[in-house]
PDB file of C-alpha atoms in Angstrom:
ATOM      1  CA  UNK A   1      56.468  -0.068   6.383  1.00 44.00           C
ATOM      2  CA  UNK A   2      56.999  -3.740   5.657  1.00 43.00           C
ATOM      3  CA  UNK A   3      54.715  -5.104   2.958  1.00 45.00           C
ATOM      4  CA  UNK A   4      53.503  -8.582   3.808  1.00 46.00           C
ATOM      5  CA  UNK A   5      51.316 -11.159   2.109  1.00 45.00           C
ATOM      6  CA  UNK A   6      48.065 -12.259   3.720  1.00 44.00           C
ATOM      7  CA  UNK A   7      46.315 -15.497   2.864  1.00 56.00           C
ATOM      8  CA  UNK A   8      42.719 -14.639   3.919  1.00 77.00           C
ATOM      9  CA  UNK A   9      40.776 -13.719   0.762  1.00 91.00           C
ATOM     10  CA  UNK A  10      38.641 -10.982   2.332  1.00 94.00           C
ATOM     11  CA  UNK A  11      38.908  -8.476   5.141  1.00 94.00           C
ATOM     12  CA  UNK A  12      36.222  -6.578   7.072  1.00 94.00           C
ATOM     13  CA  UNK A  13      37.130  -2.964   7.791  1.00 95.00           C
ATOM     14  CA  UNK A  14      35.548   0.278   8.899  1.00 95.00           C
ATOM     15  CA  UNK A  15      35.401   3.119   6.379  1.00 94.00           C
ATOM     16  CA  UNK A  16      35.438   6.730   7.536  1.00 93.00           C
ATOM     17  CA  UNK A  17      35.632   9.934   5.532  1.00 91.00           C
ATOM     18  CA  UNK A  18      36.623  13.546   5.892  1.00 88.00           C
ATOM     19  CA  UNK A  19      33.276  14.403   4.291  1.00 82.00           C
ATOM     20  CA  UNK A  20      31.150  13.141   7.158  1.00 79.00           C
ATOM     21  CA  UNK A  21      31.245  11.667  10.650  1.00 80.00           C
ATOM     22  CA  UNK A  22      29.741   8.281   9.822  1.00 80.00           C
ATOM     23  CA  UNK A  23      31.529   4.943   9.760  1.00 86.00           C
ATOM     24  CA  UNK A  24      30.542   2.002   7.586  1.00 89.00           C
ATOM     25  CA  UNK A  25      31.609  -1.589   8.149  1.00 92.00           C
ATOM     26  CA  UNK A  26      32.367  -3.298   4.846  1.00 93.00           C
ATOM     27  CA  UNK A  27      34.029  -6.457   3.565  1.00 93.00           C
ATOM     28  CA  UNK A  28      36.465  -6.266   0.678  1.00 94.00           C
ATOM     29  CA  UNK A  29      38.632  -8.664  -1.268  1.00 94.00           C
ATOM     30  CA  UNK A  30      42.323  -8.428  -0.476  1.00 93.00           C
ATOM     31  CA  UNK A  31      43.018  -8.988  -4.183  1.00 94.00           C
ATOM     32  CA  UNK A  32      41.710  -5.533  -5.114  1.00 95.00           C
ATOM     33  CA  UNK A  33      44.291  -3.041  -6.225  1.00 96.00           C
ATOM     34  CA  UNK A  34      44.216   0.264  -4.366  1.00 96.00           C
ATOM     35  CA  UNK A  35      42.910   1.891  -7.564  1.00 95.00           C
ATOM     36  CA  UNK A  36      40.031  -0.607  -7.732  1.00 95.00           C
ATOM     37  CA  UNK A  37      39.433  -0.207  -4.009  1.00 95.00           C
ATOM     38  CA  UNK A  38      39.098   3.564  -4.421  1.00 94.00           C
ATOM     39  CA  UNK A  39      36.465   3.066  -7.126  1.00 91.00           C
ATOM     40  CA  UNK A  40      34.396   1.000  -4.688  1.00 91.00           C
ATOM     41  CA  UNK A  41      34.846   3.626  -1.988  1.00 91.00           C
ATOM     42  CA  UNK A  42      33.660   6.287  -4.429  1.00 86.00           C
ATOM     43  CA  UNK A  43      30.166   4.781  -4.311  1.00 81.00           C
ATOM     44  CA  UNK A  44      30.269   4.667  -0.528  1.00 83.00           C
ATOM     45  CA  UNK A  45      31.579   8.100   0.441  1.00 83.00           C
ATOM     46  CA  UNK A  46      30.773  10.166  -2.654  1.00 80.00           C
ATOM     47  CA  UNK A  47      34.320  11.385  -3.246  1.00 82.00           C
ATOM     48  CA  UNK A  48      35.920  10.966  -6.698  1.00 87.00           C
ATOM     49  CA  UNK A  49      38.496   8.172  -6.696  1.00 90.00           C
ATOM     50  CA  UNK A  50      41.089  10.464  -8.269  1.00 89.00           C
ATOM     51  CA  UNK A  51      40.754  12.874  -5.341  1.00 89.00           C
ATOM     52  CA  UNK A  52      41.113  10.350  -2.516  1.00 92.00           C
ATOM     53  CA  UNK A  53      43.921   9.939  -0.048  1.00 94.00           C
ATOM     54  CA  UNK A  54      43.655   6.755   2.032  1.00 96.00           C
ATOM     55  CA  UNK A  55      44.989   6.268   5.536  1.00 96.00           C
ATOM     56  CA  UNK A  56      45.110   2.939   7.366  1.00 96.00           C
ATOM     57  CA  UNK A  57      44.434   2.784  11.100  1.00 96.00           C
ATOM     58  CA  UNK A  58      44.817  -0.309  13.252  1.00 93.00           C
ATOM     59  CA  UNK A  59      42.238  -2.002  15.457  1.00 91.00           C
ATOM     60  CA  UNK A  60      43.499   0.236  18.271  1.00 91.00           C
ATOM     61  CA  UNK A  61      42.802   3.223  15.954  1.00 90.00           C
ATOM     62  CA  UNK A  62      46.478   4.107  15.698  1.00 93.00           C
ATOM     63  CA  UNK A  63      47.776   5.332  12.362  1.00 95.00           C
ATOM     64  CA  UNK A  64      49.577   2.602  10.381  1.00 94.00           C
ATOM     65  CA  UNK A  65      50.319   3.971   6.940  1.00 94.00           C
ATOM     66  CA  UNK A  66      48.984   5.569   3.810  1.00 95.00           C
ATOM     67  CA  UNK A  67      47.564   3.364   1.052  1.00 96.00           C
ATOM     68  CA  UNK A  68      49.236   5.287  -1.730  1.00 93.00           C
ATOM     69  CA  UNK A  69      50.432   2.678  -4.232  1.00 94.00           C
ATOM     70  CA  UNK A  70      47.675   2.564  -6.844  1.00 93.00           C
ATOM     71  CA  UNK A  71      48.782  -0.748  -8.360  1.00 94.00           C
ATOM     72  CA  UNK A  72      49.458  -2.452  -5.022  1.00 94.00           C
ATOM     73  CA  UNK A  73      47.005  -4.996  -3.677  1.00 95.00           C
ATOM     74  CA  UNK A  74      44.937  -4.146  -0.654  1.00 94.00           C
ATOM     75  CA  UNK A  75      46.156  -7.393   0.892  1.00 92.00           C
ATOM     76  CA  UNK A  76      49.767  -6.310   0.564  1.00 93.00           C
ATOM     77  CA  UNK A  77      49.175  -3.788   3.341  1.00 94.00           C
ATOM     78  CA  UNK A  78      48.764  -4.832   7.010  1.00 93.00           C
ATOM     79  CA  UNK A  79      44.981  -4.626   6.770  1.00 93.00           C
ATOM     80  CA  UNK A  80      43.219  -6.863   9.297  1.00 92.00           C
ATOM     81  CA  UNK A  81      39.616  -7.309  10.362  1.00 93.00           C
ATOM     82  CA  UNK A  82      38.543  -4.354  12.484  1.00 93.00           C
ATOM     83  CA  UNK A  83      41.019  -1.904  10.979  1.00 95.00           C
ATOM     84  CA  UNK A  84      39.808   1.500   9.781  1.00 96.00           C
ATOM     85  CA  UNK A  85      40.514   3.065   6.429  1.00 96.00           C
ATOM     86  CA  UNK A  86      40.030   6.813   6.410  1.00 95.00           C
ATOM     87  CA  UNK A  87      39.212   8.587   3.144  1.00 94.00           C
ATOM     88  CA  UNK A  88      40.534  12.122   2.866  1.00 92.00           C
ATOM     89  CA  UNK A  89      38.789  14.042   0.101  1.00 89.00           C
ATOM     90  CA  UNK A  90      40.798  16.569  -1.908  1.00 86.00           C
ATOM     91  CA  UNK A  91      38.077  17.441  -4.418  1.00 80.00           C
ATOM     92  CA  UNK A  92      36.687  20.291  -2.335  1.00 69.00           C
ATOM     93  CA  UNK A  93      33.299  18.554  -2.302  1.00 58.00           C
ATOM     94  CA  UNK A  94      30.796  19.793   0.225  1.00 53.00           C
ATOM     95  CA  UNK A  95      28.428  17.593   2.172  1.00 52.00           C
ATOM     96  CA  UNK A  96      25.436  18.696   0.083  1.00 52.00           C
ATOM     97  CA  UNK A  97      27.370  17.699  -3.056  1.00 56.00           C
ATOM     98  CA  UNK A  98      27.981  14.260  -1.593  1.00 56.00           C
ATOM     99  CA  UNK A  99      24.313  13.927  -0.737  1.00 59.00           C
ATOM    100  CA  UNK A 100      23.410  14.849  -4.313  1.00 61.00           C
ATOM    101  CA  UNK A 101      25.840  12.229  -5.622  1.00 59.00           C
ATOM    102  CA  UNK A 102      24.396   9.540  -3.359  1.00 59.00           C
ATOM    103  CA  UNK A 103      20.865  10.538  -4.301  1.00 62.00           C
ATOM    104  CA  UNK A 104      21.621  10.433  -8.035  1.00 59.00           C
ATOM    105  CA  UNK A 105      23.298   7.067  -7.601  1.00 59.00           C
ATOM    106  CA  UNK A 106      20.399   5.801  -5.444  1.00 56.00           C
ATOM    107  CA  UNK A 107      22.786   4.687  -2.717  1.00 53.00           C
ATOM    108  CA  UNK A 108      22.423   4.343   1.034  1.00 52.00           C
ATOM    109  CA  UNK A 109      19.325   5.779   2.606  1.00 54.00           C
ATOM    110  CA  UNK A 110      18.338   7.463  -0.644  1.00 53.00           C
ATOM    111  CA  UNK A 111      17.664   4.042  -2.150  1.00 63.00           C
ATOM    112  CA  UNK A 112      15.382   3.351   0.827  1.00 70.00           C
ATOM    113  CA  UNK A 113      13.671   6.714   0.370  1.00 70.00           C
ATOM    114  CA  UNK A 114      12.974   5.975  -3.286  1.00 73.00           C
ATOM    115  CA  UNK A 115      11.568   2.553  -2.387  1.00 76.00           C
ATOM    116  CA  UNK A 116       9.341   4.145   0.262  1.00 80.00           C
ATOM    117  CA  UNK A 117       8.169   6.729  -2.272  1.00 83.00           C
ATOM    118  CA  UNK A 118       7.340   4.004  -4.794  1.00 84.00           C
ATOM    119  CA  UNK A 119       5.387   2.099  -2.151  1.00 85.00           C
ATOM    120  CA  UNK A 120       3.491   5.266  -1.216  1.00 88.00           C
ATOM    121  CA  UNK A 121       2.636   5.936  -4.872  1.00 88.00           C
ATOM    122  CA  UNK A 122       1.460   2.335  -5.307  1.00 87.00           C
ATOM    123  CA  UNK A 123      -0.718   2.647  -2.204  1.00 89.00           C
ATOM    124  CA  UNK A 124      -2.194   5.879  -3.561  1.00 90.00           C
ATOM    125  CA  UNK A 125      -2.979   4.261  -6.918  1.00 90.00           C
ATOM    126  CA  UNK A 126      -4.608   1.346  -5.110  1.00 90.00           C
ATOM    127  CA  UNK A 127      -6.736   3.729  -3.033  1.00 92.00           C
ATOM    128  CA  UNK A 128      -7.819   5.582  -6.178  1.00 92.00           C
ATOM    129  CA  UNK A 129      -8.736   2.311  -7.911  1.00 92.00           C
ATOM    130  CA  UNK A 130     -10.673   1.182  -4.845  1.00 93.00           C
ATOM    131  CA  UNK A 131     -12.669   4.429  -4.856  1.00 94.00           C
ATOM    132  CA  UNK A 132     -13.433   4.023  -8.564  1.00 94.00           C
ATOM    133  CA  UNK A 133     -14.382   0.375  -8.123  1.00 94.00           C
ATOM    134  CA  UNK A 134     -16.726   1.158  -5.230  1.00 94.00           C
ATOM    135  CA  UNK A 135     -18.919   3.160  -7.612  1.00 94.00           C
ATOM    136  CA  UNK A 136     -19.357   0.187  -9.961  1.00 96.00           C
ATOM    137  CA  UNK A 137     -21.988  -2.211  -8.548  1.00 95.00           C
ATOM    138  CA  UNK A 138     -22.065  -5.866  -9.560  1.00 96.00           C
ATOM    139  CA  UNK A 139     -24.991  -6.491 -11.905  1.00 95.00           C
ATOM    140  CA  UNK A 140     -24.845  -3.045 -13.510  1.00 95.00           C
ATOM    141  CA  UNK A 141     -24.938  -2.503 -17.217  1.00 96.00           C
ATOM    142  CA  UNK A 142     -21.731  -0.893 -18.436  1.00 96.00           C
ATOM    143  CA  UNK A 143     -19.681   0.242 -21.375  1.00 96.00           C
ATOM    144  CA  UNK A 144     -15.961  -0.444 -21.568  1.00 96.00           C
ATOM    145  CA  UNK A 145     -13.757   2.015 -23.424  1.00 93.00           C
ATOM    146  CA  UNK A 146     -10.245   0.573 -23.403  1.00 87.00           C
ATOM    147  CA  UNK A 147      -7.398   2.121 -25.378  1.00 86.00           C
ATOM    148  CA  UNK A 148      -7.161   0.793 -28.917  1.00 85.00           C
ATOM    149  CA  UNK A 149     -10.560  -0.936 -28.776  1.00 87.00           C
ATOM    150  CA  UNK A 150     -14.031   0.015 -29.853  1.00 90.00           C
ATOM    151  CA  UNK A 151     -16.587   0.533 -27.042  1.00 92.00           C
ATOM    152  CA  UNK A 152     -17.942  -2.750 -25.705  1.00 94.00           C
ATOM    153  CA  UNK A 153     -21.093  -3.242 -23.668  1.00 95.00           C
ATOM    154  CA  UNK A 154     -21.832  -5.813 -21.057  1.00 96.00           C
ATOM    155  CA  UNK A 155     -22.745  -6.540 -17.448  1.00 97.00           C
ATOM    156  CA  UNK A 156     -20.539  -6.092 -14.402  1.00 97.00           C
ATOM    157  CA  UNK A 157     -20.009  -9.517 -12.846  1.00 97.00           C
ATOM    158  CA  UNK A 158     -17.084  -8.985 -10.466  1.00 97.00           C
ATOM    159  CA  UNK A 159     -15.512  -6.067  -8.586  1.00 97.00           C
ATOM    160  CA  UNK A 160     -12.405  -6.402  -6.431  1.00 95.00           C
ATOM    161  CA  UNK A 161      -8.864  -7.712  -6.080  1.00 94.00           C
ATOM    162  CA  UNK A 162      -7.583 -10.692  -8.040  1.00 94.00           C
ATOM    163  CA  UNK A 163      -4.766 -13.216  -7.811  1.00 93.00           C
ATOM    164  CA  UNK A 164      -3.468 -12.721 -11.344  1.00 93.00           C
ATOM    165  CA  UNK A 165      -2.488  -9.040 -11.106  1.00 91.00           C
ATOM    166  CA  UNK A 166      -2.315  -6.354  -8.402  1.00 89.00           C
ATOM    167  CA  UNK A 167      -4.955  -3.672  -7.980  1.00 91.00           C
ATOM    168  CA  UNK A 168      -8.718  -3.585  -8.376  1.00 95.00           C
ATOM    169  CA  UNK A 169     -10.335  -5.166 -11.425  1.00 96.00           C
ATOM    170  CA  UNK A 170     -13.796  -5.178 -12.934  1.00 97.00           C
ATOM    171  CA  UNK A 171     -14.988  -8.487 -14.340  1.00 97.00           C
ATOM    172  CA  UNK A 172     -17.335  -7.909 -17.277  1.00 97.00           C
ATOM    173  CA  UNK A 173     -19.564 -10.333 -19.205  1.00 97.00           C
ATOM    174  CA  UNK A 174     -19.777  -8.840 -22.664  1.00 96.00           C
ATOM    175  CA  UNK A 175     -22.951  -9.065 -24.719  1.00 95.00           C
ATOM    176  CA  UNK A 176     -20.994 -10.649 -27.533  1.00 94.00           C
ATOM    177  CA  UNK A 177     -17.880 -12.907 -27.617  1.00 94.00           C
ATOM    178  CA  UNK A 178     -15.404 -10.020 -27.506  1.00 93.00           C
ATOM    179  CA  UNK A 179     -13.641 -11.084 -24.318  1.00 94.00           C
ATOM    180  CA  UNK A 180     -10.680 -13.272 -23.408  1.00 94.00           C
ATOM    181  CA  UNK A 181     -12.028 -15.798 -20.911  1.00 96.00           C
ATOM    182  CA  UNK A 182     -15.043 -17.426 -19.272  1.00 97.00           C
ATOM    183  CA  UNK A 183     -14.790 -15.543 -16.005  1.00 96.00           C
ATOM    184  CA  UNK A 184     -11.800 -17.527 -14.761  1.00 96.00           C
ATOM    185  CA  UNK A 185      -8.064 -16.770 -14.913  1.00 95.00           C
ATOM    186  CA  UNK A 186      -5.254 -19.204 -14.137  1.00 94.00           C
ATOM    187  CA  UNK A 187      -7.716 -21.780 -12.884  1.00 94.00           C
ATOM    188  CA  UNK A 188      -9.512 -19.472 -10.450  1.00 95.00           C
ATOM    189  CA  UNK A 189     -13.138 -18.564 -11.196  1.00 96.00           C
ATOM    190  CA  UNK A 190     -14.352 -15.074 -10.453  1.00 97.00           C
ATOM    191  CA  UNK A 191     -17.713 -15.239 -12.244  1.00 97.00           C
ATOM    192  CA  UNK A 192     -19.663 -17.411 -14.668  1.00 96.00           C
ATOM    193  CA  UNK A 193     -20.029 -16.771 -18.396  1.00 96.00           C
ATOM    194  CA  UNK A 194     -19.462 -18.428 -21.745  1.00 95.00           C
ATOM    195  CA  UNK A 195     -15.970 -18.689 -23.202  1.00 95.00           C
ATOM    196  CA  UNK A 196     -14.738 -15.475 -24.879  1.00 95.00           C
ATOM    197  CA  UNK A 197     -17.487 -13.435 -23.217  1.00 96.00           C
ATOM    198  CA  UNK A 198     -15.511 -12.572 -20.076  1.00 97.00           C
ATOM    199  CA  UNK A 199     -12.880  -9.890 -19.519  1.00 96.00           C
ATOM    200  CA  UNK A 200     -11.149  -8.073 -16.679  1.00 97.00           C
ATOM    201  CA  UNK A 201     -10.567  -4.353 -17.058  1.00 96.00           C
ATOM    202  CA  UNK A 202      -9.492  -1.482 -14.841  1.00 95.00           C
ATOM    203  CA  UNK A 203     -12.210   0.642 -13.159  1.00 95.00           C
ATOM    204  CA  UNK A 204     -11.056   3.749 -15.035  1.00 94.00           C
ATOM    205  CA  UNK A 205     -12.279   2.399 -18.397  1.00 95.00           C
ATOM    206  CA  UNK A 206     -15.713   1.289 -17.140  1.00 96.00           C
ATOM    207  CA  UNK A 207     -18.789   3.513 -17.340  1.00 95.00           C
ATOM    208  CA  UNK A 208     -21.954   2.353 -15.604  1.00 95.00           C
ATOM    209  CA  UNK A 209     -25.322   3.406 -17.013  1.00 94.00           C
ATOM    210  CA  UNK A 210     -28.311   2.525 -19.159  1.00 90.00           C
ATOM    211  CA  UNK A 211     -26.536   0.645 -21.933  1.00 91.00           C
ATOM    212  CA  UNK A 212     -28.962  -1.691 -23.755  1.00 88.00           C
ATOM    213  CA  UNK A 213     -27.559  -4.645 -25.637  1.00 82.00           C
ATOM    214  CA  UNK A 214     -26.348  -3.863 -29.142  1.00 69.00           C
ATOM    215  CA  UNK A 215     -26.498  -6.095 -32.209  1.00 60.00           C
ATOM    216  CA  UNK A 216     -22.867  -6.463 -33.294  1.00 53.00           C
ATOM    217  CA  UNK A 217     -23.885  -8.497 -36.339  1.00 52.00           C
ATOM    218  CA  UNK A 218     -21.692 -11.403 -35.267  1.00 51.00           C
ATOM    219  CA  UNK A 219     -24.430 -13.904 -36.016  1.00 50.00           C
ATOM    220  CA  UNK A 220     -24.873 -12.776 -39.611  1.00 45.00           C
ATOM    221  CA  UNK A 221     -23.687 -15.053 -42.372  1.00 42.00           C
TER     222      UNK A 221
END
């Protein structure tokens, strides 16, 4: 085989593997060494780089040569757009092992599956928050028991979605200035109250009931 130099910086090829019947179309830099190229293929096909044998096929799918010089550049071989590089695995890996590798590495469709699972979990959390929020009427007296804070009493002023954070929120007007705002966040008003009397909390920490106002002693000298 005659080794020739190619000026184009990248090449688009098809990748096939002895581990499966799928083909992937990928673009690679011609300046990669074969060793570096194998490392990139490892993430694609799931075969260890040290156990790969690479074969180059032309656009007409005829065998050209083996890519067997680890320190040679990919571009030093007659690799053109539309060629196919076939990965022969010698690790003895089975298809289920490859699937496990791809799943652990969150590659291919497994990355999409994880994203879909995360979206489903987020939708479930939103549905649970909505159900909790629906049992908290605006105007009700309530007690808020947030982590790391003493119980605080007030009146429910807002129930629903907000622009500042995802999910359902309960806007509370505290009986005393124990809050963080005046019923508005980032310039948008959700309810009216004095400064430091308003707060937004999650439905899970709000209990609705007969909670009379308490004297917190904040007016004492």
